[in-house]
XYZ file of C-alpha atoms in Angstrom:
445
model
C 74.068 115.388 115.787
C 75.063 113.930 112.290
C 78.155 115.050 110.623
C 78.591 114.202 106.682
C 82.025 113.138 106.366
C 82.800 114.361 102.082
C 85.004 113.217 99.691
C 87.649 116.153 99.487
C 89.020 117.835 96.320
C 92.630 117.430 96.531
C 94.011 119.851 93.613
C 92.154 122.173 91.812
C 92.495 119.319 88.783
C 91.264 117.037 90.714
C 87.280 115.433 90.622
C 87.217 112.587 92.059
C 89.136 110.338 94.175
C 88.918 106.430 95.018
C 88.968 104.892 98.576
C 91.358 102.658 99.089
C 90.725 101.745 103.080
C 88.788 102.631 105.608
C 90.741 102.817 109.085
C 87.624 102.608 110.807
C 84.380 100.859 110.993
C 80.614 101.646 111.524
C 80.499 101.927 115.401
C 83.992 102.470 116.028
C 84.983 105.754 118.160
C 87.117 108.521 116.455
C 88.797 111.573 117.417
C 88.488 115.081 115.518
C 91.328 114.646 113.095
C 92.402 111.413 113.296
C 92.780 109.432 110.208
C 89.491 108.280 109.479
C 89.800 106.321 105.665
C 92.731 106.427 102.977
C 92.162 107.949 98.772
C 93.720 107.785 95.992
C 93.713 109.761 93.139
C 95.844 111.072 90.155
C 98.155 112.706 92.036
C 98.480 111.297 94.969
C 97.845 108.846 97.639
C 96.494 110.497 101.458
C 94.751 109.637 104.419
C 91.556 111.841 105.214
C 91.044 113.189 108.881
C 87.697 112.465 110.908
C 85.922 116.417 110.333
C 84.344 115.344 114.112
C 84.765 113.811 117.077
C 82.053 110.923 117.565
C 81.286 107.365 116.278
C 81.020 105.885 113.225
C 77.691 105.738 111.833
C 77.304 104.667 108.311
C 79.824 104.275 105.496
C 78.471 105.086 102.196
C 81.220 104.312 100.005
C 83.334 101.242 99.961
C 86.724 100.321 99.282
C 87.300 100.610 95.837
C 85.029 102.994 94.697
C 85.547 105.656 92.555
C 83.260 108.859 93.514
C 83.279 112.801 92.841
C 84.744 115.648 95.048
C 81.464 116.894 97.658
C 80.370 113.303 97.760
C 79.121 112.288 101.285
C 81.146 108.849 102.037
C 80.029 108.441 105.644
C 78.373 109.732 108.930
C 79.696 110.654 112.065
C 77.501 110.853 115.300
C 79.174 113.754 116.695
C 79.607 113.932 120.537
C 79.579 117.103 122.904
C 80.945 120.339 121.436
C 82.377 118.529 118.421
C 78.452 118.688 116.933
C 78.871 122.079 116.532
C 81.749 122.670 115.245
C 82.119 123.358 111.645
C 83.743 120.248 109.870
C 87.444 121.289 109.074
C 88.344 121.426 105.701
C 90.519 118.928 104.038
C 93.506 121.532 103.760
C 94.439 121.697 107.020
C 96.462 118.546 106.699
C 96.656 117.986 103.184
C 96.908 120.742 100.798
C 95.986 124.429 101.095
C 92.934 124.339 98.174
C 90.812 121.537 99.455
C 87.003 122.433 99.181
C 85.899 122.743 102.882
C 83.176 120.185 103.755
C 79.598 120.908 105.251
C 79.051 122.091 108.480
C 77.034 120.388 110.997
C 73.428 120.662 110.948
C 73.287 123.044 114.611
C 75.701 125.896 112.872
C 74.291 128.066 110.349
C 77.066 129.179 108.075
C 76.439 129.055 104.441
C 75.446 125.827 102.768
C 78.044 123.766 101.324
C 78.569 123.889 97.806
C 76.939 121.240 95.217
C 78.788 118.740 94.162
C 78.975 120.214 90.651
C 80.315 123.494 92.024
C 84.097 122.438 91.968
C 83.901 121.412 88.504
C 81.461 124.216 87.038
C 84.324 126.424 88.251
C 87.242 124.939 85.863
C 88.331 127.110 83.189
C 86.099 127.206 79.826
C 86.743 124.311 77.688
C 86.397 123.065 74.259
C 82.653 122.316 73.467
C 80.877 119.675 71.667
C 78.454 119.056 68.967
C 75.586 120.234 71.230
C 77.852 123.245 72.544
C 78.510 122.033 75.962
C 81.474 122.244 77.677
C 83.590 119.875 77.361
C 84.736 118.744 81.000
C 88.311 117.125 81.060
C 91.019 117.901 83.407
C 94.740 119.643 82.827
C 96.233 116.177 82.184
C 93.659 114.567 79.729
C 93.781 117.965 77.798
C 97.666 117.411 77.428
C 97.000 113.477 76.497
C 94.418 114.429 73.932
C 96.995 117.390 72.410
C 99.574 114.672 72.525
C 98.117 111.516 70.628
C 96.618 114.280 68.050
C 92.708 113.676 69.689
C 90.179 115.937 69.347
C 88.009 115.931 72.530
C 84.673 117.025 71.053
C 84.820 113.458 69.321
C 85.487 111.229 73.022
C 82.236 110.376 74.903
C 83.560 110.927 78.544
C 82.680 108.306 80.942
C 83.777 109.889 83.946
C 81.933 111.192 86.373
C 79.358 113.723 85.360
C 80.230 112.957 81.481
C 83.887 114.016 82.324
C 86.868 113.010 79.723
C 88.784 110.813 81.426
C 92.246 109.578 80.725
C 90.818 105.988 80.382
C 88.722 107.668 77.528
C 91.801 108.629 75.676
C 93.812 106.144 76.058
C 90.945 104.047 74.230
C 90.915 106.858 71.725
C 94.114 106.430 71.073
C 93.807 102.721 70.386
C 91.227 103.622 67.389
C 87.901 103.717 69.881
C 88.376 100.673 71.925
C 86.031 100.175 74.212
C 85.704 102.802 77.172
C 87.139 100.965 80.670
C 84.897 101.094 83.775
C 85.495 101.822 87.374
C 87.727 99.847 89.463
C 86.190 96.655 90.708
C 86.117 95.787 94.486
C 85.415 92.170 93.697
C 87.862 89.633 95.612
C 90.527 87.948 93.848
C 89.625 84.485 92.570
C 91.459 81.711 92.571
C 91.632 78.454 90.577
C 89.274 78.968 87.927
C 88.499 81.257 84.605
C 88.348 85.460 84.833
C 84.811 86.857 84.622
C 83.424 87.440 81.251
C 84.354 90.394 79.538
C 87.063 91.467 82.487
C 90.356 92.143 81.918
C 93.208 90.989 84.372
C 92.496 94.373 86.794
C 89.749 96.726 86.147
C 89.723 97.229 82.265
C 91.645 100.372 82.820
C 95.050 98.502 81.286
C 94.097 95.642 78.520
C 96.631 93.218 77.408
C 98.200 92.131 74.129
C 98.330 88.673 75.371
C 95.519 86.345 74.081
C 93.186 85.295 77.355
C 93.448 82.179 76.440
C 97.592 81.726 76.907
C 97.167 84.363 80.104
C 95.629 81.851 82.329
C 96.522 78.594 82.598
C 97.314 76.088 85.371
C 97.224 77.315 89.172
C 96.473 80.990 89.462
C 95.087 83.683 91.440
C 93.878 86.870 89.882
C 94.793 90.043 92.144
C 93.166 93.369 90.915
C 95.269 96.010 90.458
C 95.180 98.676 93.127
C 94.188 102.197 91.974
C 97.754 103.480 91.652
C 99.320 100.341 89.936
C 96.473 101.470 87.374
C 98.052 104.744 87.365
C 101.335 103.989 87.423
C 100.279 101.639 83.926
C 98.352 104.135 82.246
C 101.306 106.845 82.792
C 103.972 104.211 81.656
C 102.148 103.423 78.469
C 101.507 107.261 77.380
C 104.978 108.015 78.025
C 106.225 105.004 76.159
C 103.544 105.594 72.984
C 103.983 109.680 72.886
C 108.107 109.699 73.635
C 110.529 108.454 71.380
C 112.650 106.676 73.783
C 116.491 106.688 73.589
C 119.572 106.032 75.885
C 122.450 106.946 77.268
C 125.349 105.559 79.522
C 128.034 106.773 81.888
C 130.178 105.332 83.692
C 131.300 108.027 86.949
C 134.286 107.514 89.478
C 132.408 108.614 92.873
C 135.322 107.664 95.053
C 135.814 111.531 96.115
C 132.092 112.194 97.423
C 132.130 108.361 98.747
C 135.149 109.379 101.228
C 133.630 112.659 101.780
C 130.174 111.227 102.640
C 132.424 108.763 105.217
C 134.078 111.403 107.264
C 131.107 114.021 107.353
C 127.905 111.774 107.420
C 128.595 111.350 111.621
C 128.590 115.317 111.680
C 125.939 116.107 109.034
C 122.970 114.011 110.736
C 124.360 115.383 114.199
C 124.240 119.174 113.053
C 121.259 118.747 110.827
C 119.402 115.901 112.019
C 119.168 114.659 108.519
C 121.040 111.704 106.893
C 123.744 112.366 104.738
C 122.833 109.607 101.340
C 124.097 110.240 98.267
C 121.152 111.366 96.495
C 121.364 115.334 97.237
C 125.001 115.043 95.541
C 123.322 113.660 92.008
C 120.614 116.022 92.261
C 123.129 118.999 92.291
C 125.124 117.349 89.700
C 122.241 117.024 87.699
C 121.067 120.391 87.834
C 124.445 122.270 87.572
C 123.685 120.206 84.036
C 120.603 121.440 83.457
C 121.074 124.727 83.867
C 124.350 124.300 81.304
C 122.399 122.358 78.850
C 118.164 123.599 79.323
C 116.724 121.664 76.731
C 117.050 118.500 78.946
C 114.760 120.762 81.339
C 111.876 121.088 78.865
C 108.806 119.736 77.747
C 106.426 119.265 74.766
C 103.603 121.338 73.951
C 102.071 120.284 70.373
C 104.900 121.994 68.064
C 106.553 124.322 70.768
C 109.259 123.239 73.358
C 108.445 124.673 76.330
C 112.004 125.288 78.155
C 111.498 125.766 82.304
C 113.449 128.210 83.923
C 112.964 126.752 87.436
C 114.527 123.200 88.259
C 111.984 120.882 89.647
C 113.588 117.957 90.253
C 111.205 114.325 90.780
C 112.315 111.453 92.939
C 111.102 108.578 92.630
C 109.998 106.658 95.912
C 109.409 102.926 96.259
C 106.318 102.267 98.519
C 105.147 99.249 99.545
C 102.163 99.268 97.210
C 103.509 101.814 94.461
C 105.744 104.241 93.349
C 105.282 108.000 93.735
C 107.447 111.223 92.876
C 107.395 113.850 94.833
C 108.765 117.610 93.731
C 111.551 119.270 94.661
C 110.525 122.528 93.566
C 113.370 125.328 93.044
C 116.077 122.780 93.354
C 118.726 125.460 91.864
C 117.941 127.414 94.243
C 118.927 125.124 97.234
C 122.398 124.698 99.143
C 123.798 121.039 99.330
C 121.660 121.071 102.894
C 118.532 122.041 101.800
C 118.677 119.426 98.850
C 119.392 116.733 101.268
C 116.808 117.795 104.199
C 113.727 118.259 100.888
C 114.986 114.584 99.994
C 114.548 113.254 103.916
C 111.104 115.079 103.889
C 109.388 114.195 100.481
C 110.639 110.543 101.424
C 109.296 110.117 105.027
C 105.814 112.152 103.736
C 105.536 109.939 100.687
C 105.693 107.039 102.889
C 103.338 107.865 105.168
C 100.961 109.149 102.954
C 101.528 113.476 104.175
C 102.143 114.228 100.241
C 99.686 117.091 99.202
C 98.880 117.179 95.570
C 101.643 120.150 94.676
C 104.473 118.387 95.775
C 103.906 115.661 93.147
C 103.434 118.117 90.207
C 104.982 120.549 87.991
C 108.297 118.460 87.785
C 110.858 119.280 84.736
C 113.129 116.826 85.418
C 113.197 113.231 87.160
C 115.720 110.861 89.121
C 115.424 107.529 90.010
C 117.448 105.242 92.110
C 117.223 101.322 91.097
C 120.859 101.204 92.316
C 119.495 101.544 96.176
C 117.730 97.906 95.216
C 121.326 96.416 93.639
C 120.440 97.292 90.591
C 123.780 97.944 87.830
C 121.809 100.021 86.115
C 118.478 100.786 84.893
C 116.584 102.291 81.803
C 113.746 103.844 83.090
C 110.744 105.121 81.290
C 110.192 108.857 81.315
C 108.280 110.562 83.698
C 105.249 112.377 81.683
C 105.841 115.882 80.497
C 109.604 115.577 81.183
C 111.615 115.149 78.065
C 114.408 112.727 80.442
C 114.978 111.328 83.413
C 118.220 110.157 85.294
C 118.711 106.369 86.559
C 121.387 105.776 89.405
C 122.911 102.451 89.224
C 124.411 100.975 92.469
C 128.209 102.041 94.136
C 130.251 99.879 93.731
C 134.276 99.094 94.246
C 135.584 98.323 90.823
C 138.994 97.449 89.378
C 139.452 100.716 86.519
C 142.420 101.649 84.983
C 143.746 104.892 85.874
C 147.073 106.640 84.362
C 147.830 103.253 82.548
C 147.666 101.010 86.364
C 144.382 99.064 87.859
C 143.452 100.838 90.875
C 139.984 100.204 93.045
C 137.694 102.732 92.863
C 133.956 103.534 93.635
C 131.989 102.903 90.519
C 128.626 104.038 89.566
C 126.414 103.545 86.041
C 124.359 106.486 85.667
C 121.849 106.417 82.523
C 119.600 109.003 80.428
C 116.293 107.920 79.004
C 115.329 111.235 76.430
C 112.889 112.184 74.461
C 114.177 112.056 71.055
C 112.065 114.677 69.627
C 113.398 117.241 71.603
C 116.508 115.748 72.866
C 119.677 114.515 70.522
C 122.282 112.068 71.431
C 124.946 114.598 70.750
C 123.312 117.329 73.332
C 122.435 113.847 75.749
C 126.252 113.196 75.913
C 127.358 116.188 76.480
C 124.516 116.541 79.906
C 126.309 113.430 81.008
C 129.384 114.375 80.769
C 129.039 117.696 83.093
C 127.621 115.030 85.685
C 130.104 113.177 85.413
C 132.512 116.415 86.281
C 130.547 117.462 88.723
C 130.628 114.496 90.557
C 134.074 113.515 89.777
C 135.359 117.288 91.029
C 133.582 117.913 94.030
C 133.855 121.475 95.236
C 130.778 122.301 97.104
C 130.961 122.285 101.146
C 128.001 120.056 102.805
C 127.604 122.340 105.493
């Protein structure tokens, strides 16, 4: 008996998604819930379970496609009791409002729903010309507010006439030319792009004449669907924030000897290592909670100030970058920010995220000083009105009570909106950090 394996809706924002890999191939033997082929989409990156136990019969997708929720992607020949079983729905593993797929074709439970279904059931819209709905989703809505675009006036080239971000980023550049799909085509070496192609997909276009972009030895790598992401976030953020800022300099020497003589006990009590991240994320929100417009965001005219700290980490991956939520972080002891740090991380890197835990942020940290990095100005993370940058610990020679003295030494910088955020109010943020930090008084355990 055939079961349809579908291409799951992961977030009620969510319409599509793009496979990145398949982990097996036509013919190959898979278990009920093992990982059976890896998407991507705006949110986040996750590996799909097999809804069957069977074989592999047909894939009808391939690697770098781009296709709606509902969509059939492949065919599993189920085997023994597996056949009848209902297909399990996506949210068992991956987040709690995944559309459940089809059932086999031996049980008779309702039909699954069309693949229209998910998005005929998003909130009423603006409408066009012709009075149809316009169909965008939560985050193209905010672009369009943002850059000032009225979305009856974008021709959506998504998927079902859907307003895509692609759309209004071209918008924004006065109508350039709408960008297509990702291309699966190989990466060529030695001679001249295709015609008309830009260096990935289209999604990201240069300001660098073709011309003086290839020359010599080269080989032309397409960008993978979240490095396209990752660009078209970084150049919103960059065009709609007024970038600005600021510097500190913080003595960590106390929570450095601290983290010394309690990390042996912390990971053997806990089971969780003791890294100095959880001790900047309370710092930072003892500061937010002091100074709440740094916790805001944007909203046409109106700041929007969030009562609830939801702090983003960054996380370098192999093959991107992703930030993951910790939601309620005021609410947390100093062990429950450090075991949600462990957790988001480990998930994150193997691809366990579900689509919640990389939303809804208010505020953002990231770490360059983990890499060696002094210090680093990072670009904001998208609503967020700032985000933190850790430099790396170091033992420097400071002067302290008029005598040089070696002391742990970090840079810690604030990229803020300007719009919402003034250098005065920045300063001040900073400098509770840097107290915090400085005068430890919190216990670990």
């Amino acid at each position: 008996m055939a079961v349809d394996v579908i291409m799951p809706q992961m977030g009620e924002s969510i319409f599509e998604g793009t496979i990145t890999k398949w982990l097996k191939k036509p013919g190959d033997k898979i278990e009920r819930d093992e990982p059976l082929f890896e998407i991507s989409t705006d949110k986040v990156d996750a590996e799909i379970p097999s809804p069957a136990a069977g074989v592999l019969k047909e894939i009808k997708v391939k690697e770098g496609q781009t296709v709606p929720i509902q969509t059939v992607v492949a065919s599993i020949d189920a085997v023994g009791s597996a056949a009848a079983a209902p297909a399990p729905a996506p949210a068992k593993t991956e987040t709690p409002k995944a559309a459940a797929p089809p059932a086999a074709k031996a049980e008779a439970p309702r039909p699954a729903p069309p693949p229209t279904a998910a998005a005929a059931s998003a909130p009423p819209q603006k409408t066009d010309a012709n009075g149809d709905k316009i169909r965008s989703s939560p985050l193209v809505r905010r672009m369009a507010r943002e850059n000032n675009i009225d979305l009856s006036q974008v021709s959506g080239t998504g998927a079902g006439g859907r307003v895509s971000k692609q759309d209004i980023l071209a918008a924004a550049e006065g109508g350039a030319r709408a960008v297509t799909a990702p291309s699966a085509a190989p990466a060529r070496s030695g001679g001249p792009p295709p015609a008309g192609g830009a260096l990935a997909s289209g999604a990201i276009e240069s300001a660098v004449p073709r011309e003086r972009m290839y020359f010599g030895h080269y080989e032309v790598q397409p960008m993978s669907n979240m490095r396209q992401k990752i660009a078209e976030h970084m150049v919103v953020s960059k065009r709609v924030s007024p970038h600005v800022y600021s510097v500190e300099e913080v003595n960590v020497s106390g929570i450095a000897t601290l983290r010394v003589k309690s990390k042996d006990k912390f990971e053997k009590e806990s089971g969780t290592k003791l890294t100095f991240m959880p001790f900047f994320i309370r710092a930072a929100v003892e500061a937010l909670r002091a100074f709440p417009t740094v916790n805001s965001s944007v909203d046409g005219t109106n700041i929007v100030l969030h009562k609830e700290c939801n702090i983003g980490i960054a996380v370098a991956l192999d093959w991107g970058l992703i930030v993951p939520v910790i939601k309620g972080a005021e609410e947390k002891n100093f062990f429950g920010l450090a075991r949600a740090v462990t957790d988001l991380a480990e998930r994150a890197r193997s691809k366990k995220l579900k689509p919640d835990e990389v939303m809804e942020s208010t505020f953002s940290i990231t770490n360059p000083g983990v890499f060696g990095g002094l210090f680093g100005l990072p670009v904001i993370n998208q609503p967020n009105v700032a985000i933190l940058g850790l430099g790396t610990i170091e033992k420097r020679p400071v002067v302290i009570d008029d005598a040089i003295a070696i002391r742990s030494m970090v840079y810690l910088t604030l990229s803020y909106d300007h719009r919402v955020v003034d250098g005065a109010v920045a300063h001040q943020f900073m400098g509770h950090v840097k107290h915090t930090l400085e005068n430890w008084t919190e216990p670990l355990f």
